PDB file of C-alpha atoms and ligand atoms in Angstrom:
ATOM      1  CA  MET A  25     -19.923  -7.969  -1.632  1.00  0.00           C
ATOM      2  CA  HIS A  26     -19.978 -10.080   1.481  1.00  0.00           C
ATOM      3  CA  PRO A  27     -20.688  -7.883   4.543  1.00  0.00           C
ATOM      4  CA  SER A  28     -17.300  -8.763   6.023  1.00  0.00           C
ATOM      5  CA  ALA A  29     -15.438  -7.595   2.886  1.00  0.00           C
ATOM      6  CA  ALA A  30     -13.375  -4.417   2.674  1.00  0.00           C
ATOM      7  CA  LEU A  31     -11.425  -2.885  -0.201  1.00  0.00           C
ATOM      8  CA  LEU A  32      -8.016  -1.509   0.832  1.00  0.00           C
ATOM      9  CA  VAL A  33      -6.732   1.077  -1.635  1.00  0.00           C
ATOM     10  CA  ILE A  34      -3.015   1.420  -1.007  1.00  0.00           C
ATOM     11  CA  ASP A  35      -1.073   4.666  -1.636  1.00  0.00           C
ATOM     12  CA  MET A  36      -2.924   5.907  -4.729  1.00  0.00           C
ATOM     13  CA  GLN A  37      -1.082   9.232  -4.576  1.00  0.00           C
ATOM     14  CA  GLN A  38       0.294  11.718  -7.086  1.00  0.00           C
ATOM     15  CA  ASP A  39       3.946  10.994  -6.301  1.00  0.00           C
ATOM     16  CA  PHE A  40       3.463   7.337  -7.256  1.00  0.00           C
ATOM     17  CA  LEU A  41       1.957   8.152 -10.654  1.00  0.00           C
ATOM     18  CA  PRO A  42       3.902   8.910 -13.861  1.00  0.00           C
ATOM     19  CA  GLY A  43       5.330  12.435 -13.430  1.00  0.00           C
ATOM     20  CA  GLY A  44       5.495  12.001  -9.657  1.00  0.00           C
ATOM     21  CA  ARG A  45       8.607  11.842  -7.499  1.00  0.00           C
ATOM     22  CA  LEU A  46       8.545   8.055  -7.108  1.00  0.00           C
ATOM     23  CA  ALA A  47       6.566   7.098 -10.169  1.00  0.00           C
ATOM     24  CA  VAL A  48       5.299   3.548 -10.533  1.00  0.00           C
ATOM     25  CA  PRO A  49       5.055   2.632 -14.243  1.00  0.00           C
ATOM     26  CA  GLY A  50       1.422   2.446 -15.289  1.00  0.00           C
ATOM     27  CA  GLY A  51       0.209   3.661 -11.920  1.00  0.00           C
ATOM     28  CA  ASP A  52      -2.298   5.978 -13.568  1.00  0.00           C
ATOM     29  CA  MET A  53      -3.808   3.082 -15.557  1.00  0.00           C
ATOM     30  CA  ILE A  54      -5.397   1.523 -12.499  1.00  0.00           C
ATOM     31  CA  VAL A  55      -7.328   4.621 -11.373  1.00  0.00           C
ATOM     32  CA  PRO A  56     -10.502   3.786 -13.351  1.00  0.00           C
ATOM     33  CA  ILE A  57     -10.341   0.140 -12.245  1.00  0.00           C
ATOM     34  CA  VAL A  58     -10.087   1.161  -8.589  1.00  0.00           C
ATOM     35  CA  ASN A  59     -12.984   3.612  -9.002  1.00  0.00           C
ATOM     36  CA  ARG A  60     -15.135   0.860 -10.516  1.00  0.00           C
ATOM     37  CA  LEU A  61     -14.173  -1.687  -7.847  1.00  0.00           C
ATOM     38  CA  ALA A  62     -15.007   0.692  -5.011  1.00  0.00           C
ATOM     39  CA  ARG A  63     -18.635   0.774  -6.123  1.00  0.00           C
ATOM     40  CA  LYS A  64     -18.868  -2.932  -5.326  1.00  0.00           C
ATOM     41  CA  PHE A  65     -17.781  -2.541  -1.694  1.00  0.00           C
ATOM     42  CA  GLU A  66     -19.656  -1.285   1.298  1.00  0.00           C
ATOM     43  CA  HIS A  67     -16.329  -0.699   3.055  1.00  0.00           C
ATOM     44  CA  VAL A  68     -13.489   1.153   1.355  1.00  0.00           C
ATOM     45  CA  ILE A  69     -10.331   2.155   3.225  1.00  0.00           C
ATOM     46  CA  LEU A  70      -7.401   4.148   1.832  1.00  0.00           C
ATOM     47  CA  THR A  71      -3.821   4.427   2.917  1.00  0.00           C
ATOM     48  CA  GLN A  72      -1.741   7.556   2.417  1.00  0.00           C
ATOM     49  CA  ASP A  73       2.069   7.489   2.540  1.00  0.00           C
ATOM     50  CA  TRP A  74       2.867  10.599   4.638  1.00  0.00           C
ATOM     51  CA  HIS A  75       6.520  11.407   5.287  1.00  0.00           C
ATOM     52  CA  PRO A  76       8.111  14.277   7.236  1.00  0.00           C
ATOM     53  CA  HIS A  77      11.184  16.155   5.965  1.00  0.00           C
ATOM     54  CA  ALA A  78      14.468  14.245   6.411  1.00  0.00           C
ATOM     55  CA  HIS A  79      12.612  10.931   6.598  1.00  0.00           C
ATOM     56  CA  ILE A  80      14.770   7.841   7.065  1.00  0.00           C
ATOM     57  CA  SER A  81      13.647   6.446   3.680  1.00  0.00           C
ATOM     58  CA  PHE A  82      14.905   9.477   1.710  1.00  0.00           C
ATOM     59  CA  ALA A  83      18.296   9.054   0.052  1.00  0.00           C
ATOM     60  CA  THR A  84      18.916  12.790   0.558  1.00  0.00           C
ATOM     61  CA  THR A  85      18.695  12.354   4.338  1.00  0.00           C
ATOM     62  CA  HIS A  86      21.837  10.190   4.200  1.00  0.00           C
ATOM     63  CA  GLY A  87      23.621  11.777   1.211  1.00  0.00           C
ATOM     64  CA  LYS A  88      23.144   8.480  -0.645  1.00  0.00           C
ATOM     65  CA  ARG A  89      21.683   7.337  -3.973  1.00  0.00           C
ATOM     66  CA  PRO A  90      17.999   6.512  -4.327  1.00  0.00           C
ATOM     67  CA  PHE A  91      17.093   2.977  -5.535  1.00  0.00           C
ATOM     68  CA  LEU A  92      20.723   1.816  -5.226  1.00  0.00           C
ATOM     69  CA  ASP A  93      21.919   2.443  -1.678  1.00  0.00           C
ATOM     70  CA  THR A  94      20.462   1.271   1.640  1.00  0.00           C
ATOM     71  CA  VAL A  95      20.993   2.184   5.286  1.00  0.00           C
ATOM     72  CA  GLU A  96      21.034   0.012   8.378  1.00  0.00           C
ATOM     73  CA  ALA A  97      18.146   1.194  10.530  1.00  0.00           C
ATOM     74  CA  SER A  98      17.545   0.011  14.099  1.00  0.00           C
ATOM     75  CA  TYR A  99      15.019  -2.449  12.603  1.00  0.00           C
ATOM     76  CA  GLY A 100      17.208  -3.730   9.774  1.00  0.00           C
ATOM     77  CA  ARG A 101      17.978  -2.707   6.214  1.00  0.00           C
ATOM     78  CA  GLN A 102      16.048   0.230   4.833  1.00  0.00           C
ATOM     79  CA  SER A 103      15.863   0.902   1.085  1.00  0.00           C
ATOM     80  CA  LEU A 104      16.331   4.504   0.000  1.00  0.00           C
ATOM     81  CA  TRP A 105      14.014   6.473  -2.247  1.00  0.00           C
ATOM     82  CA  PRO A 106      13.748   9.900  -3.790  1.00  0.00           C
ATOM     83  CA  GLU A 107      11.907  12.311  -1.483  1.00  0.00           C
ATOM     84  CA  HIS A 108       8.217  11.551  -1.898  1.00  0.00           C
ATOM     85  CA  THR A 109       4.762  12.033  -0.363  1.00  0.00           C
ATOM     86  CA  LEU A 110       5.927  14.864   1.890  1.00  0.00           C
ATOM     87  CA  GLN A 111       3.271  15.714   4.436  1.00  0.00           C
ATOM     88  CA  GLY A 112       0.923  18.332   3.020  1.00  0.00           C
ATOM     89  CA  SER A 113       2.601  18.447  -0.413  1.00  0.00           C
ATOM     90  CA  SER A 114       0.675  18.054  -3.655  1.00  0.00           C
ATOM     91  CA  GLY A 115       2.603  14.833  -4.275  1.00  0.00           C
ATOM     92  CA  ALA A 116       0.974  13.345  -1.202  1.00  0.00           C
ATOM     93  CA  ASP A 117      -2.513  14.110  -2.542  1.00  0.00           C
ATOM     94  CA  PHE A 118      -4.630  11.278  -3.808  1.00  0.00           C
ATOM     95  CA  ALA A 119      -4.376  10.565  -7.539  1.00  0.00           C
ATOM     96  CA  ASP A 120      -6.156  12.887  -9.953  1.00  0.00           C
ATOM     97  CA  GLY A 121      -9.340  11.168 -11.015  1.00  0.00           C
ATOM     98  CA  LEU A 122      -9.499   8.891  -7.993  1.00  0.00           C
ATOM     99  CA  ASP A 123     -13.161   8.937  -7.079  1.00  0.00           C
ATOM    100  CA  LEU A 124     -14.055   6.943  -3.981  1.00  0.00           C
ATOM    101  CA  PRO A 125     -17.044   8.726  -2.458  1.00  0.00           C
ATOM    102  CA  ASN A 126     -17.804   5.834  -0.115  1.00  0.00           C
ATOM    103  CA  ALA A 127     -14.311   5.610   1.424  1.00  0.00           C
ATOM    104  CA  GLU A 128     -14.781   5.541   5.187  1.00  0.00           C
ATOM    105  CA  MET A 129     -11.265   5.700   6.546  1.00  0.00           C
ATOM    106  CA  ILE A 130      -7.821   7.032   5.618  1.00  0.00           C
ATOM    107  CA  VAL A 131      -4.790   5.488   7.304  1.00  0.00           C
ATOM    108  CA  ARG A 132      -1.665   7.628   7.161  1.00  0.00           C
ATOM    109  CA  LYS A 133       1.672   5.852   7.540  1.00  0.00           C
ATOM    110  CA  GLY A 134       5.379   6.559   7.452  1.00  0.00           C
ATOM    111  CA  PHE A 135       4.914   9.755   9.482  1.00  0.00           C
ATOM    112  CA  ARG A 136       7.635   8.968  12.031  1.00  0.00           C
ATOM    113  CA  VAL A 137      10.968  10.375  10.968  1.00  0.00           C
ATOM    114  CA  SER A 138      13.073   7.339  11.904  1.00  0.00           C
ATOM    115  CA  VAL A 139      10.771   4.437  10.947  1.00  0.00           C
ATOM    116  CA  ASP A 140       9.388   3.771   7.467  1.00  0.00           C
ATOM    117  CA  SER A 141       6.100   1.961   6.947  1.00  0.00           C
ATOM    118  CA  TYR A 142       5.435   0.047   3.763  1.00  0.00           C
ATOM    119  CA  SER A 143       2.633  -1.970   5.293  1.00  0.00           C
ATOM    120  CA  ALA A 144      -0.781  -0.578   6.153  1.00  0.00           C
ATOM    121  CA  PHE A 145      -0.669  -2.710   9.326  1.00  0.00           C
ATOM    122  CA  LEU A 146       2.818  -2.616  10.838  1.00  0.00           C
ATOM    123  CA  GLU A 147       5.657  -0.162  10.462  1.00  0.00           C
ATOM    124  CA  ASN A 148       8.947  -1.463   9.081  1.00  0.00           C
ATOM    125  CA  ASP A 149      10.118  -2.337  12.616  1.00  0.00           C
ATOM    126  CA  HIS A 150       7.420  -5.083  12.409  1.00  0.00           C
ATOM    127  CA  ILE A 151       6.296  -4.086  15.907  1.00  0.00           C
ATOM    128  CA  THR A 152       4.491  -0.748  15.785  1.00  0.00           C
ATOM    129  CA  PRO A 153       0.878  -1.160  14.671  1.00  0.00           C
ATOM    130  CA  THR A 154      -0.878   1.487  12.582  1.00  0.00           C
ATOM    131  CA  GLY A 155      -4.206   0.664  14.228  1.00  0.00           C
ATOM    132  CA  LEU A 156      -5.758  -0.692  11.030  1.00  0.00           C
ATOM    133  CA  ALA A 157      -5.981  -4.303  12.246  1.00  0.00           C
ATOM    134  CA  GLY A 158      -7.841  -3.124  15.351  1.00  0.00           C
ATOM    135  CA  TYR A 159     -10.224  -1.055  13.267  1.00  0.00           C
ATOM    136  CA  LEU A 160     -10.998  -3.933  10.933  1.00  0.00           C
ATOM    137  CA  ARG A 161     -11.449  -6.456  13.750  1.00  0.00           C
ATOM    138  CA  GLU A 162     -13.709  -4.168  15.733  1.00  0.00           C
ATOM    139  CA  ARG A 163     -15.860  -3.707  12.639  1.00  0.00           C
ATOM    140  CA  GLN A 164     -15.702  -7.439  11.801  1.00  0.00           C
ATOM    141  CA  LEU A 165     -14.152  -6.853   8.400  1.00  0.00           C
ATOM    142  CA  SER A 166     -12.247 -10.076   7.884  1.00  0.00           C
ATOM    143  CA  HIS A 167     -12.078 -10.427   4.077  1.00  0.00           C
ATOM    144  CA  LEU A 168      -9.672  -7.937   2.577  1.00  0.00           C
ATOM    145  CA  TYR A 169      -9.278  -7.077  -1.105  1.00  0.00           C
ATOM    146  CA  LEU A 170      -6.140  -5.096  -1.911  1.00  0.00           C
ATOM    147  CA  CYS A 171      -5.372  -2.793  -4.818  1.00  0.00           C
ATOM    148  CA  GLY A 172      -3.106   0.224  -5.445  1.00  0.00           C
ATOM    149  CA  LEU A 173       0.656   0.912  -5.393  1.00  0.00           C
ATOM    150  CA  ALA A 174       3.149  -0.539  -5.311  1.00  0.00           C
ATOM    151  CA  TRP A 175       2.940  -4.300  -5.847  1.00  0.00           C
ATOM    152  CA  ASP A 176       6.460  -4.993  -4.551  1.00  0.00           C
ATOM    153  CA  TYR A 177       6.392  -2.621  -1.552  1.00  0.00           C
ATOM    154  CA  CYS A 178       3.309  -1.215   0.099  1.00  0.00           C
ATOM    155  CA  VAL A 179       0.689  -3.518  -1.392  1.00  0.00           C
ATOM    156  CA  GLY A 180       3.118  -6.403  -0.973  1.00  0.00           C
ATOM    157  CA  HIS A 181       3.857  -5.936   2.708  1.00  0.00           C
ATOM    158  CA  SER A 182       0.280  -5.000   3.524  1.00  0.00           C
ATOM    159  CA  ALA A 183      -0.920  -8.318   2.080  1.00  0.00           C
ATOM    160  CA  LEU A 184       1.720 -10.342   3.956  1.00  0.00           C
ATOM    161  CA  ASP A 185       1.021  -8.630   7.274  1.00  0.00           C
ATOM    162  CA  ALA A 186      -2.739  -8.981   6.829  1.00  0.00           C
ATOM    163  CA  ARG A 187      -2.302 -12.746   6.379  1.00  0.00           C
ATOM    164  CA  GLU A 188      -0.091 -12.965   9.456  1.00  0.00           C
ATOM    165  CA  LEU A 189      -2.698 -11.046  11.432  1.00  0.00           C
ATOM    166  CA  GLY A 190      -5.319 -13.616  10.445  1.00  0.00           C
ATOM    167  CA  PHE A 191      -7.264 -11.877   7.678  1.00  0.00           C
ATOM    168  CA  GLN A 192      -8.424 -13.492   4.450  1.00  0.00           C
ATOM    169  CA  VAL A 193      -6.498 -11.656   1.745  1.00  0.00           C
ATOM    170  CA  SER A 194      -7.038 -11.306  -1.992  1.00  0.00           C
ATOM    171  CA  VAL A 195      -4.948  -9.049  -4.199  1.00  0.00           C
ATOM    172  CA  ILE A 196      -6.729  -7.718  -7.291  1.00  0.00           C
ATOM    173  CA  THR A 197      -3.777  -8.057  -9.626  1.00  0.00           C
ATOM    174  CA  ASP A 198      -4.944  -5.900 -12.544  1.00  0.00           C
ATOM    175  CA  ALA A 199      -5.537  -3.075 -10.039  1.00  0.00           C
ATOM    176  CA  VAL A 200      -1.922  -3.098  -8.782  1.00  0.00           C
ATOM    177  CA  ARG A 201       1.340  -1.950 -10.422  1.00  0.00           C
ATOM    178  CA  GLY A 202       4.955  -2.508  -9.312  1.00  0.00           C
ATOM    179  CA  ILE A 203       8.247  -0.631  -9.220  1.00  0.00           C
ATOM    180  CA  ASP A 204      10.765  -3.389 -10.002  1.00  0.00           C
ATOM    181  CA  ASP A 205      10.057  -6.572 -12.007  1.00  0.00           C
ATOM    182  CA  GLU A 206      12.305  -8.835  -9.943  1.00  0.00           C
ATOM    183  CA  ALA A 207      10.894  -7.535  -6.683  1.00  0.00           C
ATOM    184  CA  VAL A 208       7.363  -8.042  -8.034  1.00  0.00           C
ATOM    185  CA  GLN A 209       8.220 -11.667  -8.837  1.00  0.00           C
ATOM    186  CA  ALA A 210       9.745 -12.273  -5.395  1.00  0.00           C
ATOM    187  CA  MET A 211       6.797 -10.658  -3.616  1.00  0.00           C
ATOM    188  CA  THR A 212       4.302 -12.719  -5.609  1.00  0.00           C
ATOM    189  CA  GLU A 213       6.072 -15.904  -4.504  1.00  0.00           C
ATOM    190  CA  HIS A 214       5.871 -14.748  -0.869  1.00  0.00           C
ATOM    191  CA  TRP A 215       2.185 -14.066  -1.298  1.00  0.00           C
ATOM    192  CA  LEU A 216       1.451 -17.502  -2.702  1.00  0.00           C
ATOM    193  CA  ALA A 217       3.460 -19.194   0.064  1.00  0.00           C
ATOM    194  CA  SER A 218       1.479 -17.207   2.658  1.00  0.00           C
ATOM    195  CA  GLY A 219      -1.984 -17.996   1.334  1.00  0.00           C
ATOM    196  CA  VAL A 220      -2.674 -14.654  -0.342  1.00  0.00           C
ATOM    197  CA  HIS A 221      -5.184 -15.155  -3.170  1.00  0.00           C
ATOM    198  CA  LEU A 222      -4.713 -13.532  -6.574  1.00  0.00           C
ATOM    199  CA  ILE A 223      -7.866 -12.473  -8.385  1.00  0.00           C
ATOM    200  CA  SER A 224      -8.886 -10.145 -11.214  1.00  0.00           C
ATOM    201  CA  SER A 225     -11.162  -7.117 -11.029  1.00  0.00           C
ATOM    202  CA  ASP A 226     -13.535  -8.973 -13.396  1.00  0.00           C
ATOM    203  CA  GLU A 227     -13.901 -11.784 -10.880  1.00  0.00           C
ATOM    204  CA  VAL A 228     -14.584  -9.313  -8.094  1.00  0.00           C
ATOM    205  CA  GLU A 229     -17.138  -7.419 -10.150  1.00  0.00           C
ATOM    206  CA  ARG A 230     -18.886 -10.612 -11.263  1.00  0.00           C
ATOM    207  CA  SER A 231     -19.070 -11.941  -7.710  1.00  0.00           C
ATOM    208  CA  GLY A 232     -21.630  -9.211  -7.055  1.00  0.00           C
TER     209      GLY A 232
HETATM  210  C1  VGL B  19       6.046   2.909  -1.409  1.00  0.00           C
HETATM  211  C2  VGL B  19       8.343   2.984  -1.491  1.00  0.00           C
HETATM  212  C3  VGL B  19       8.358   4.023  -0.576  1.00  0.00           C
HETATM  213  C4  VGL B  19       4.779   2.274  -1.880  1.00  0.00           C
HETATM  214  C5  VGL B  19       6.047   3.933  -0.483  1.00  0.00           C
HETATM  215  O1  VGL B  19       3.698   2.905  -1.780  1.00  0.00           O
HETATM  216  O2  VGL B  19       4.847   1.125  -2.353  1.00  0.00           O
HETATM  217  N1  VGL B  19       7.207   2.436  -1.886  1.00  0.00           N
HETATM  218  N2  VGL B  19       7.194   4.480  -0.079  1.00  0.00           N
HETATM  219 ZN1   ZN B  20       7.243   6.108   1.275  1.00  0.00          ZN
END
């Protein structure tokens, strides 16, 4: 790959795979694709969703229903989820079979109790940076290829923020899975309107 290219592997963690606490359908199917893709990149960066107990995004924190209810956070509406990717829990571990020996950096996110972070770049308040943009800029990694989970949330917002921060962004669509079909559709429209490119893992692998 181009020397300025980096592969961002978003939230490939046990809790997001079938059998996990916030399972993304087919999430396990992309593990071999991600492993193969990583061999093509000199720069591979992972994100790890990493929540404390009583996190704002947990339905249990508010006595509400996951997937259905929301809360008004200081930064706007926050969706509610089953408890997932608790710091240090086995559900927060990277997916079984994920094999990325050349990964150089792990960005943890969502570790503040009162702010969620879907995006690898900015927390859900859209103000607090994770530091990833600074890392990439300092290393002159300007062409980002995204894969992982979930299409409609963490991959989705990471791609949008990366575009806004001035990166070239391609999402490798057969190496991503989503939670909700309608949300996947809406996110894909946002991507296209923002100049996010959609490509296949075949195209990436053929491009050398
Ligand atoms: C995610 C919902 C809550 C994701 C993380 O990785 O897409 N979605 N936390
Ligand atoms: Zn989360």
